[in-house]
Coordinates of C-alpha atoms in Angstrom, one line a residue:
M1 CA 88.4 155.6 -141.4
D2 CA 89.1 159.4 -141.9
K3 CA 89.1 161.3 -145.1
K4 CA 92.8 161.1 -145.3
Q5 CA 93.2 157.6 -144.5
K6 CA 90.6 156.7 -147.5
E7 CA 92.5 158.6 -149.7
T8 CA 95.8 156.9 -148.7
T9 CA 93.8 153.6 -149.2
K10 CA 92.5 154.7 -152.7
K11 CA 96.1 155.7 -153.9
K12 CA 97.3 152.2 -152.7
D13 CA 94.3 150.4 -154.7
I14 CA 95.3 152.6 -157.8
G15 CA 99.1 151.6 -157.6
I16 CA 97.9 147.8 -157.5
I17 CA 95.4 148.5 -160.5
L18 CA 97.7 150.3 -163.0
D19 CA 100.5 147.6 -162.6
F20 CA 100.2 144.7 -165.3
P21 CA 102.1 141.5 -165.2
G22 CA 105.2 141.4 -167.9
K23 CA 103.9 144.5 -169.7
K24 CA 105.1 148.1 -169.8
K25 CA 103.2 151.5 -171.6
T26 CA 104.8 152.6 -174.6
T27 CA 104.9 156.2 -175.5
D28 CA 104.4 155.7 -179.1
K29 CA 101.6 158.1 -180.2
K30 CA 100.3 155.9 -182.7
Y31 CA 98.6 153.7 -180.2
V32 CA 95.8 155.9 -179.0
R33 CA 93.2 154.6 -176.7
S34 CA 90.3 153.0 -178.8
D35 CA 87.8 155.0 -176.6
K36 CA 89.2 158.4 -177.5
K37 CA 89.3 157.8 -181.3
S38 CA 86.6 159.1 -183.9
F39 CA 86.3 159.3 -187.9
F40 CA 84.2 161.9 -189.9
G41 CA 82.9 163.6 -186.7
I42 CA 81.5 160.3 -185.2
K43 CA 82.7 159.2 -181.7
A44 CA 83.6 155.6 -182.7
N45 CA 86.6 153.7 -184.0
G46 CA 86.6 154.0 -187.6
N47 CA 88.0 150.2 -188.3
V48 CA 85.8 148.3 -186.0
F49 CA 82.7 150.3 -187.4
I50 CA 83.5 149.9 -190.8
G51 CA 84.9 146.6 -190.7
S52 CA 81.8 145.2 -188.9
L53 CA 79.5 146.8 -191.2
V54 CA 81.2 145.3 -194.2
I55 CA 80.9 141.7 -192.7
I56 CA 77.0 142.1 -191.7
L57 CA 76.6 143.8 -195.4
S58 CA 78.2 141.0 -197.2
L59 CA 76.2 138.4 -195.8
I60 CA 72.9 140.7 -196.0
I61 CA 73.5 141.4 -199.7
A62 CA 74.8 137.7 -200.5
T63 CA 71.2 136.5 -198.9
V64 CA 69.1 139.1 -200.8
V65 CA 71.2 138.6 -204.5
V66 CA 71.2 134.8 -204.1
G67 CA 67.7 134.4 -202.9
K68 CA 66.0 131.1 -202.8
P69 CA 69.2 128.9 -203.1
I70 CA 70.9 130.4 -200.2
E71 CA 68.9 128.2 -197.8
G72 CA 70.7 125.1 -199.4
W73 CA 74.2 126.9 -198.9
F74 CA 73.1 128.0 -195.2
A75 CA 71.9 124.3 -194.4
N76 CA 75.4 122.5 -196.1
T77 CA 77.6 125.0 -194.4
Q78 CA 75.9 124.5 -190.8
K79 CA 76.1 120.7 -191.4
W80 CA 80.1 121.1 -192.6
M81 CA 80.8 123.4 -189.6
S82 CA 79.3 120.8 -187.1
N83 CA 80.7 117.6 -188.4
N84 CA 84.4 119.2 -188.7
F85 CA 84.5 121.9 -185.8
G86 CA 81.5 120.3 -183.4
W87 CA 84.2 118.6 -181.1
F88 CA 86.2 121.8 -180.5
F89 CA 82.9 123.4 -179.5
I90 CA 82.1 120.5 -177.1
M91 CA 85.7 120.5 -175.6
A92 CA 86.1 124.4 -175.2
I93 CA 82.7 124.7 -173.8
N94 CA 83.6 122.0 -171.0
F95 CA 86.7 123.9 -170.3
F96 CA 85.0 127.0 -169.8
L97 CA 82.7 125.6 -167.2
I98 CA 85.8 124.2 -165.3
F99 CA 87.6 127.0 -165.6
A100 CA 84.8 129.6 -164.3
L101 CA 84.4 127.0 -161.2
I102 CA 88.3 127.2 -160.5
I103 CA 88.4 131.3 -160.9
G104 CA 85.1 131.6 -158.9
G105 CA 85.7 129.0 -155.9
G106 CA 89.5 129.6 -155.2
K107 CA 91.6 132.0 -153.7
F108 CA 90.8 134.8 -156.5
G109 CA 87.3 134.5 -155.3
K110 CA 87.7 137.2 -152.4
L111 CA 89.1 140.0 -154.9
R112 CA 86.5 142.7 -155.9
I113 CA 85.6 144.3 -159.2
G114 CA 86.6 147.9 -159.2
G115 CA 88.8 147.7 -156.4
E116 CA 88.6 146.7 -152.6
N117 CA 86.8 149.8 -151.9
A118 CA 84.3 149.5 -154.8
E119 CA 80.4 149.7 -154.5
S120 CA 77.7 148.1 -156.7
D121 CA 75.8 150.2 -158.7
F122 CA 72.6 148.0 -158.6
S123 CA 71.0 146.2 -155.9
T124 CA 71.4 142.3 -156.1
T125 CA 67.5 141.9 -157.2
A126 CA 68.0 144.4 -160.0
W127 CA 71.4 142.7 -161.1
F128 CA 69.7 139.2 -161.4
A129 CA 66.8 140.7 -163.3
M130 CA 69.1 142.4 -165.8
L131 CA 71.5 139.4 -166.2
F132 CA 68.6 136.8 -166.6
S133 CA 66.9 139.0 -169.2
A134 CA 69.9 139.5 -171.3
G135 CA 71.2 135.9 -170.9
M136 CA 68.2 134.0 -172.0
G137 CA 65.1 136.0 -172.8
I138 CA 63.2 134.8 -175.6
G139 CA 64.8 131.4 -176.0
L140 CA 63.1 130.2 -172.7
L141 CA 59.8 130.9 -174.2
F142 CA 60.2 129.5 -177.2
Y143 CA 62.1 126.1 -176.3
S144 CA 60.7 125.5 -172.8
V145 CA 57.7 123.3 -174.2
A146 CA 59.0 122.3 -177.5
E147 CA 62.5 121.1 -176.8
P148 CA 61.5 118.7 -173.7
I149 CA 58.5 117.4 -176.5
M150 CA 60.9 117.0 -179.4
H151 CA 63.6 115.0 -177.4
F152 CA 60.8 112.7 -175.9
G153 CA 60.8 111.2 -179.5
G154 CA 64.2 110.0 -179.2
T155 CA 67.8 111.3 -178.4
P156 CA 71.1 109.7 -178.6
F157 CA 71.1 109.1 -175.0
N158 CA 67.5 107.2 -175.3
D159 CA 65.6 105.8 -178.1
G160 CA 62.3 106.9 -176.7
A161 CA 60.7 103.2 -176.4
D162 CA 60.4 103.4 -172.7
K163 CA 58.5 106.4 -172.2
I164 CA 59.3 107.3 -168.7
A165 CA 62.8 106.9 -169.3
A166 CA 62.4 109.1 -172.5
A167 CA 60.9 111.6 -170.2
K168 CA 63.6 111.8 -167.8
T169 CA 66.3 112.0 -170.6
A170 CA 64.5 114.7 -172.6
M171 CA 64.4 116.8 -169.5
G172 CA 68.0 116.1 -168.8
V173 CA 69.3 117.1 -172.5
T174 CA 67.1 120.4 -172.1
F175 CA 68.8 121.1 -169.0
L176 CA 72.2 120.3 -170.6
H177 CA 71.6 122.8 -173.2
W178 CA 70.5 125.4 -170.9
G179 CA 72.2 124.8 -167.8
L180 CA 75.7 125.5 -166.3
H181 CA 77.6 125.0 -169.1
A182 CA 75.8 128.4 -171.2
W183 CA 76.3 130.7 -168.1
A184 CA 80.2 129.6 -167.7
V185 CA 80.6 131.2 -170.8
Y186 CA 79.0 134.4 -170.1
A187 CA 80.8 134.3 -166.5
I188 CA 84.3 134.2 -168.1
V189 CA 83.6 136.9 -170.6
G190 CA 81.7 139.0 -168.2
L191 CA 84.4 138.6 -165.5
A192 CA 87.2 139.4 -167.6
L193 CA 85.6 142.4 -169.1
A194 CA 84.9 143.6 -166.0
Y195 CA 88.1 143.2 -164.1
F196 CA 90.0 144.6 -167.2
T197 CA 87.5 147.8 -167.2
F198 CA 86.9 148.5 -163.7
N199 CA 90.4 147.2 -162.0
K200 CA 92.7 147.9 -164.9
K201 CA 90.9 151.1 -166.2
L202 CA 90.7 150.0 -169.6
P203 CA 88.0 150.7 -172.1
L204 CA 85.1 148.6 -171.8
T205 CA 85.6 146.2 -174.8
I206 CA 86.8 142.7 -175.8
R207 CA 90.4 143.9 -176.9
S208 CA 91.1 145.4 -173.5
I209 CA 91.5 141.7 -172.1
F210 CA 94.5 140.9 -174.6
Y211 CA 96.4 143.7 -172.9
P212 CA 98.5 141.3 -171.0
V213 CA 100.3 139.6 -174.3
L214 CA 99.6 142.9 -176.9
G215 CA 100.3 145.9 -174.5
E216 CA 99.6 149.0 -176.1
K217 CA 98.8 147.1 -179.6
I218 CA 95.6 146.6 -178.3
Y219 CA 94.8 150.0 -179.8
G220 CA 96.0 149.0 -183.1
R221 CA 95.2 146.7 -185.7
W222 CA 95.1 143.3 -183.5
G223 CA 92.6 144.9 -181.4
D224 CA 90.7 146.1 -184.1
L225 CA 90.3 142.5 -185.7
I226 CA 89.4 141.4 -182.3
D227 CA 86.2 143.8 -181.8
I228 CA 85.3 143.3 -185.3
I229 CA 84.8 139.5 -184.4
S230 CA 83.1 140.6 -181.2
V231 CA 80.6 142.9 -183.3
S232 CA 80.0 140.1 -185.7
A233 CA 79.4 137.4 -183.3
T234 CA 77.0 139.8 -181.3
M235 CA 75.0 140.8 -184.1
F236 CA 74.4 137.5 -185.7
G237 CA 73.7 135.5 -182.1
L238 CA 71.4 138.5 -181.5
A239 CA 69.6 138.0 -184.7
T240 CA 69.1 134.3 -184.0
S241 CA 67.6 134.8 -180.7
L242 CA 65.3 137.8 -182.5
G243 CA 64.2 135.8 -185.4
V244 CA 63.1 133.0 -182.9
G245 CA 61.2 135.6 -180.5
V246 CA 59.2 137.0 -183.7
Q247 CA 58.2 134.1 -184.9
Q248 CA 56.6 132.7 -181.4
A249 CA 55.1 136.5 -180.9
N250 CA 53.3 136.0 -184.7
A251 CA 52.4 132.6 -183.4
G252 CA 50.8 133.8 -180.3
L253 CA 48.9 136.6 -182.4
A254 CA 48.1 134.2 -185.1
Y255 CA 46.4 131.7 -182.3
V256 CA 44.4 134.4 -180.2
F257 CA 43.8 136.9 -182.9
G258 CA 43.6 134.8 -186.0
V259 CA 46.1 137.0 -187.8
D260 CA 48.5 135.3 -190.6
F261 CA 51.7 133.5 -189.6
S262 CA 53.7 135.1 -192.5
N263 CA 56.8 137.1 -193.2
E264 CA 54.9 140.3 -193.6
W265 CA 53.6 140.3 -190.1
Q266 CA 56.9 138.9 -188.9
I267 CA 58.8 142.0 -190.5
G268 CA 56.2 144.4 -189.1
L269 CA 56.7 142.9 -185.6
I270 CA 60.4 143.1 -185.8
V271 CA 60.2 147.1 -187.1
F272 CA 58.0 147.8 -184.5
I273 CA 59.7 146.1 -181.6
T274 CA 63.0 147.4 -183.0
F275 CA 61.6 150.9 -182.7
L276 CA 60.7 150.2 -178.6
A277 CA 64.0 148.8 -178.0
T278 CA 65.6 152.2 -179.7
M279 CA 63.3 154.2 -177.5
S280 CA 64.6 152.2 -174.6
L281 CA 68.1 152.3 -175.4
V282 CA 68.2 156.1 -175.8
L283 CA 66.6 156.3 -172.2
G284 CA 69.8 154.8 -170.9
L285 CA 70.6 151.6 -168.7
D286 CA 68.7 153.1 -165.6
K287 CA 65.7 154.4 -167.0
G288 CA 65.4 152.2 -169.9
I289 CA 66.9 148.7 -169.7
R290 CA 67.0 148.0 -165.9
R291 CA 63.1 149.0 -165.6
L292 CA 62.3 146.9 -168.8
S293 CA 64.3 143.9 -167.1
E294 CA 62.5 144.4 -163.8
W295 CA 59.0 144.1 -165.5
N296 CA 60.5 141.2 -167.6
V297 CA 61.0 139.2 -164.3
R298 CA 57.4 140.6 -163.0
L299 CA 55.4 139.1 -166.2
A300 CA 57.9 135.9 -166.2
M301 CA 56.7 134.9 -162.5
A302 CA 53.2 135.7 -163.2
L303 CA 53.3 133.4 -166.0
L304 CA 55.5 130.7 -164.3
I305 CA 53.3 130.9 -160.9
F306 CA 50.0 130.4 -163.2
V307 CA 51.6 127.3 -165.1
L308 CA 52.6 126.1 -161.8
L309 CA 49.2 126.3 -160.1
A310 CA 47.2 125.8 -163.0
G311 CA 49.1 122.7 -164.4
P312 CA 50.0 119.4 -162.9
T313 CA 51.5 121.2 -159.6
L314 CA 52.6 118.0 -157.4
F315 CA 54.2 116.7 -160.6
I316 CA 56.1 119.5 -161.2
L317 CA 57.5 120.2 -157.5
K318 CA 58.3 116.4 -157.3
S319 CA 60.2 116.3 -160.9
F320 CA 62.1 119.5 -160.2
G321 CA 64.5 117.9 -157.8
Q322 CA 64.7 114.8 -159.6
N323 CA 65.5 116.6 -162.8
I324 CA 68.4 118.3 -161.3
G325 CA 69.6 115.0 -160.1
F326 CA 69.4 113.4 -163.3
Y327 CA 71.1 116.1 -164.8
L328 CA 74.0 116.4 -162.6
S329 CA 74.5 112.5 -162.3
N330 CA 74.7 112.3 -166.3
L331 CA 76.4 115.8 -166.8
L332 CA 79.8 114.3 -167.7
S333 CA 78.6 111.6 -170.1
M334 CA 76.1 114.1 -171.9
S335 CA 78.4 117.3 -171.9
T336 CA 81.3 115.3 -173.6
F337 CA 79.2 113.2 -176.0
T338 CA 80.3 113.9 -179.6
E339 CA 78.6 111.2 -181.5
S340 CA 82.0 110.1 -182.9
Y341 CA 80.9 106.4 -183.0
K342 CA 77.9 106.6 -184.7
G343 CA 79.3 108.7 -187.2
I344 CA 81.7 106.0 -188.5
S345 CA 78.9 103.8 -189.8
E346 CA 76.1 106.4 -190.8
A347 CA 75.4 110.1 -191.0
S348 CA 74.8 111.6 -187.4
H349 CA 73.1 115.2 -187.6
W350 CA 71.4 115.0 -184.0
Q351 CA 74.1 116.9 -182.4
S352 CA 74.5 119.3 -185.2
G353 CA 70.8 120.4 -184.5
W354 CA 71.0 120.5 -181.0
T355 CA 73.9 121.1 -178.7
I356 CA 76.7 122.1 -181.2
T357 CA 73.8 124.9 -182.3
Y358 CA 73.4 125.7 -178.5
W359 CA 77.2 126.0 -177.7
A360 CA 77.9 128.2 -180.7
W361 CA 74.8 130.4 -179.7
W362 CA 76.0 130.8 -176.2
I363 CA 79.5 131.6 -177.4
S364 CA 78.1 134.1 -179.9
W365 CA 75.9 135.7 -177.5
S366 CA 78.9 136.2 -174.8
P367 CA 80.5 139.5 -176.2
F368 CA 76.7 140.8 -175.8
V369 CA 76.2 139.1 -172.5
G370 CA 79.5 139.7 -171.0
I371 CA 79.8 143.4 -171.7
F372 CA 76.3 143.8 -170.4
I373 CA 77.2 142.0 -167.3
A374 CA 80.4 143.5 -166.9
R375 CA 78.6 147.0 -167.2
I376 CA 76.4 146.4 -164.2
S377 CA 78.7 144.2 -162.0
K378 CA 81.0 146.6 -160.6
G379 CA 81.5 146.0 -156.6
R380 CA 80.8 142.5 -156.3
T381 CA 83.6 139.8 -155.5
I382 CA 85.0 137.5 -157.9
R383 CA 83.2 134.7 -155.8
E384 CA 79.8 136.6 -155.8
F385 CA 80.1 137.3 -159.6
V386 CA 80.8 133.7 -160.8
L387 CA 78.6 132.0 -158.3
G388 CA 75.8 134.5 -158.6
V389 CA 76.1 134.1 -162.6
L390 CA 76.3 130.6 -162.7
L391 CA 74.1 129.2 -160.1
V392 CA 71.2 131.8 -159.9
P393 CA 70.1 132.0 -163.3
T394 CA 70.7 128.4 -163.9
V395 CA 68.4 127.2 -161.1
V396 CA 65.5 129.7 -162.4
T397 CA 66.2 128.3 -165.9
F398 CA 65.8 124.9 -164.6
L399 CA 62.6 125.6 -162.4
W400 CA 61.2 127.5 -165.5
M401 CA 61.9 124.1 -167.7
T402 CA 60.5 122.1 -165.4
V403 CA 57.1 124.0 -164.9
F404 CA 56.6 124.5 -169.0
G405 CA 58.3 121.6 -170.1
G406 CA 57.4 119.1 -167.4
S407 CA 53.7 120.2 -168.1
A408 CA 53.8 119.4 -171.6
L409 CA 55.5 115.9 -170.9
H410 CA 52.7 115.2 -168.2
Q411 CA 50.3 116.0 -171.0
E412 CA 51.8 113.3 -173.4
L413 CA 52.4 110.5 -170.6
M414 CA 48.6 111.0 -170.0
G415 CA 48.0 110.5 -173.9
N416 CA 47.3 113.8 -175.0
H417 CA 49.4 114.2 -178.0
D418 CA 48.1 117.8 -179.2
I419 CA 51.4 119.4 -178.2
S420 CA 53.6 117.0 -180.1
E421 CA 51.4 117.4 -183.3
A422 CA 51.7 121.1 -182.6
V423 CA 55.4 121.3 -182.4
N424 CA 55.8 119.0 -185.3
E425 CA 53.6 121.5 -187.3
N426 CA 55.0 124.7 -186.1
V427 CA 57.5 124.6 -183.1
A428 CA 56.7 128.4 -182.3
T429 CA 53.2 127.6 -181.1
A430 CA 54.3 124.9 -178.7
I431 CA 53.5 127.0 -175.6
Y432 CA 50.2 128.4 -176.8
H433 CA 48.8 124.8 -177.3
L434 CA 50.2 123.9 -173.8
L435 CA 47.9 126.8 -172.3
E436 CA 44.9 125.5 -174.1
N437 CA 44.7 122.9 -171.0
F438 CA 44.4 125.4 -168.3
P439 CA 42.1 127.5 -167.3
F440 CA 41.9 131.7 -168.5
T441 CA 43.9 130.3 -171.8
K442 CA 43.2 133.6 -173.7
A443 CA 44.4 135.8 -171.2
A444 CA 47.5 133.4 -170.4
C445 CA 48.4 133.6 -174.1
I446 CA 48.2 137.2 -174.1
L447 CA 50.4 137.2 -171.2
T448 CA 52.8 135.2 -173.2
I449 CA 52.8 137.5 -176.2
L450 CA 53.5 140.6 -174.0
L451 CA 56.5 138.5 -172.2
V452 CA 57.7 137.6 -175.7
G453 CA 57.8 141.3 -176.8
S454 CA 59.4 142.6 -173.5
F455 CA 62.3 139.8 -173.7
F456 CA 62.4 141.2 -177.6
V457 CA 62.8 144.9 -176.4
T458 CA 65.5 143.8 -173.9
S459 CA 67.4 141.6 -175.6
S460 CA 67.4 144.1 -178.5
D461 CA 68.2 147.3 -176.8
S462 CA 70.8 145.3 -174.3
G463 CA 72.6 144.0 -177.4
S464 CA 72.2 147.4 -179.4
M465 CA 74.1 148.9 -176.2
V466 CA 77.0 146.5 -176.5
V467 CA 77.4 147.2 -180.2
D468 CA 77.8 150.7 -179.5
M469 CA 80.4 150.0 -177.0
L470 CA 82.4 147.8 -179.2
T471 CA 82.1 150.1 -182.1
S472 CA 83.0 153.0 -180.1
G473 CA 86.0 151.7 -178.7
G474 CA 84.7 151.3 -175.4
K475 CA 82.7 154.5 -174.4
L476 CA 80.1 153.7 -172.1
D477 CA 77.6 156.2 -173.8
S478 CA 77.6 156.8 -177.3
P479 CA 75.9 159.2 -179.1
V480 CA 72.0 158.9 -179.9
G481 CA 72.6 158.6 -183.4
Q482 CA 74.8 155.9 -183.5
K483 CA 72.5 154.1 -181.1
V484 CA 69.9 154.6 -183.3
F485 CA 71.8 153.2 -186.2
W486 CA 73.1 149.8 -184.7
A487 CA 69.5 149.0 -183.1
S488 CA 67.9 149.6 -186.7
T489 CA 70.7 147.4 -188.2
E490 CA 70.1 144.7 -186.0
G491 CA 66.4 144.8 -186.9
A492 CA 67.6 144.8 -190.8
V493 CA 70.0 141.6 -190.0
T494 CA 67.1 139.6 -188.4
I495 CA 64.3 140.4 -191.3
V496 CA 66.9 139.6 -193.9
L497 CA 68.1 136.3 -192.5
L498 CA 64.5 135.0 -191.3
V499 CA 63.3 135.9 -194.9
G500 CA 66.0 134.5 -196.6
G501 CA 67.0 131.3 -194.9
G502 CA 64.7 131.0 -192.3
L503 CA 66.5 129.8 -188.7
T504 CA 69.0 127.6 -190.6
A505 CA 70.4 131.0 -191.8
L506 CA 70.1 132.6 -188.4
Q507 CA 72.0 129.3 -186.9
T508 CA 74.6 129.2 -189.9
A509 CA 75.4 132.7 -189.0
T510 CA 76.0 131.9 -185.3
L511 CA 77.9 129.1 -186.1
L512 CA 80.5 130.9 -188.7
T513 CA 81.0 133.9 -185.9
A514 CA 81.2 131.8 -183.1
L515 CA 84.2 129.4 -184.2
P516 CA 86.8 132.4 -184.1
F517 CA 85.2 134.0 -180.7
A518 CA 85.6 130.4 -179.2
V519 CA 89.4 130.9 -179.7
V520 CA 89.2 134.4 -178.4
I521 CA 87.6 133.1 -175.3
L522 CA 90.5 130.5 -174.6
I523 CA 93.1 133.1 -175.1
M524 CA 90.9 135.3 -172.6
C525 CA 91.0 132.7 -170.0
Y526 CA 94.9 132.7 -170.0
N527 CA 94.8 136.4 -169.9
L528 CA 92.5 136.5 -167.0
Y529 CA 94.2 134.0 -164.9
K530 CA 97.8 135.7 -165.4
V531 CA 96.6 138.9 -164.3
L532 CA 94.4 137.5 -161.3
N533 CA 97.2 135.6 -160.1
H534 CA 99.5 138.6 -160.3
D535 CA 97.4 140.8 -158.3
Y536 CA 96.2 138.2 -156.0
N537 CA 100.1 137.7 -155.2
K538 CA 100.8 141.3 -154.8
I539 CA 97.9 142.4 -152.6
E540 CA 98.8 139.3 -150.3
Y541 CA 102.6 140.7 -150.4
L542 CA 101.5 144.4 -149.4
K543 CA 99.3 142.9 -146.7
K544 CA 102.2 140.6 -145.4
R545 CA 104.4 143.9 -145.3
E546 CA 101.4 146.0 -143.6
R547 CA 101.6 143.1 -141.1
Q548 CA 105.2 143.3 -140.6
K549 CA 105.0 147.0 -140.2
K550 CA 102.6 146.6 -137.5
L551 CA 104.0 144.0 -135.6
T552 CA 107.5 146.1 -135.8
A553 CA 105.9 149.1 -134.6
K554 CA 104.3 146.9 -131.8
I555 CA 107.6 145.7 -130.5
V556 CA 109.4 148.8 -130.5
S557 CA 106.4 150.6 -128.6
D558 CA 106.7 147.7 -126.2
V559 CA 110.4 148.2 -126.1
E560 CA 110.3 152.0 -125.6
D561 CA 107.3 151.5 -122.8
R562 CA 109.8 149.1 -120.5
L563 CA 112.8 151.4 -121.1
E564 CA 110.5 154.2 -119.7
D565 CA 109.6 152.1 -116.7

């Protein structure tokens, strides 16, 4: 293809890209693109910046002023939210998985993010490393040992009396919480953002996905409200993960070096790691976040291989496939379970503390992970994107859970109850007590602490980058001062909520912001389908016309040749 043909193709692509179904651009000057706005000399959207800050500060101030009694309020609010809206989270997250499979496996799969000629900015390996580090990170280390052990004692699906059946169910429920449903949420939000940003040339922000229904009004108050909800969900969802991570890092330092497991140490760790995250953020996506993400994967693989070889290797390898089989065969019943019948005769709180909390956690993380994945996914087809985001991290997560959770369950089945006792005392220490059973314990614990810190940094800097984008209206690179401000705010939110109400406070804040954002994602699904269907039909129509032109030209050429003969 020569230069002239490339330019022609590029112009044709742009013609398709700028077209929206049923919406025409307005010339009303009051609608200024969100990524072109500034206030008081700051390159940010003032309404989103101030609105998000007010919501975040309100919860922080309430936590500080009320003090100890706020813990009870957080606990009661969490129960109320779960009892009244748990069914909605469960139905919504199942819909997201079905929708993602339809979009990725159907006719839209061959459409490419950025247009037909777009090229990827990152290698496939770097892409997987970054989306895995952003999407799960710290939680895998915190819950990979603790969650299977906690489910081993009994779940609504198994009372724990039969230990072999209880172990199978424990791994199946753990897979449910960390599997396809979680990544389906990320896939939908990430795909919608990537397509509207790179194919429709709109700012990289949640409001852009609502262009099919709001048109240019996305740059007004409705768009500001959508982004404020997104910033709040991101901030509190991230704070939950960072709170979990700092507890585990503190537990590791206490275990290896004998330091105190205390608020003081946790605050110090948050400050130190937030500083490192800020430095990574200032370095940028390629020099900072990408390199740290790749190191995360290297450290994680080193720890994974060590536990696989030092632990019950044959048991782990045999149970990996069986765990996946149990998960898939029970996926429908487990994923639609709402504890409704048990709730009639007695109070039921298992699901509020587990499944619903997880679904809220993934939904609240989805603006952060979605924007981050969108930012790094230009040039990939929709099928490659959806299947990549859904399957690869899920399989790796299942392997991780089998290696660590399976090793812990193996100890329990062999009669060693040290890990379950440690989980009951302090869940953050579970992984370190597992490593006690293997050689080179101290070295393995130090490696775990480094990995927790590394995941902490990548989660923090990726989250701060996303908050910067949202508050700046979708700018791909906001000023350094703004990056430092939001990274510091993120650390402050984690400190206040962790000290003021512990993990319950963090989980409650996540639930409160996840509920409205779940509604946002449902509308997002409609908008994404509408635009993909429009673009697919138009591209197929243009291809059909092109084929007809070629056929007509060939017929004319053949007729002319015969006439000459």
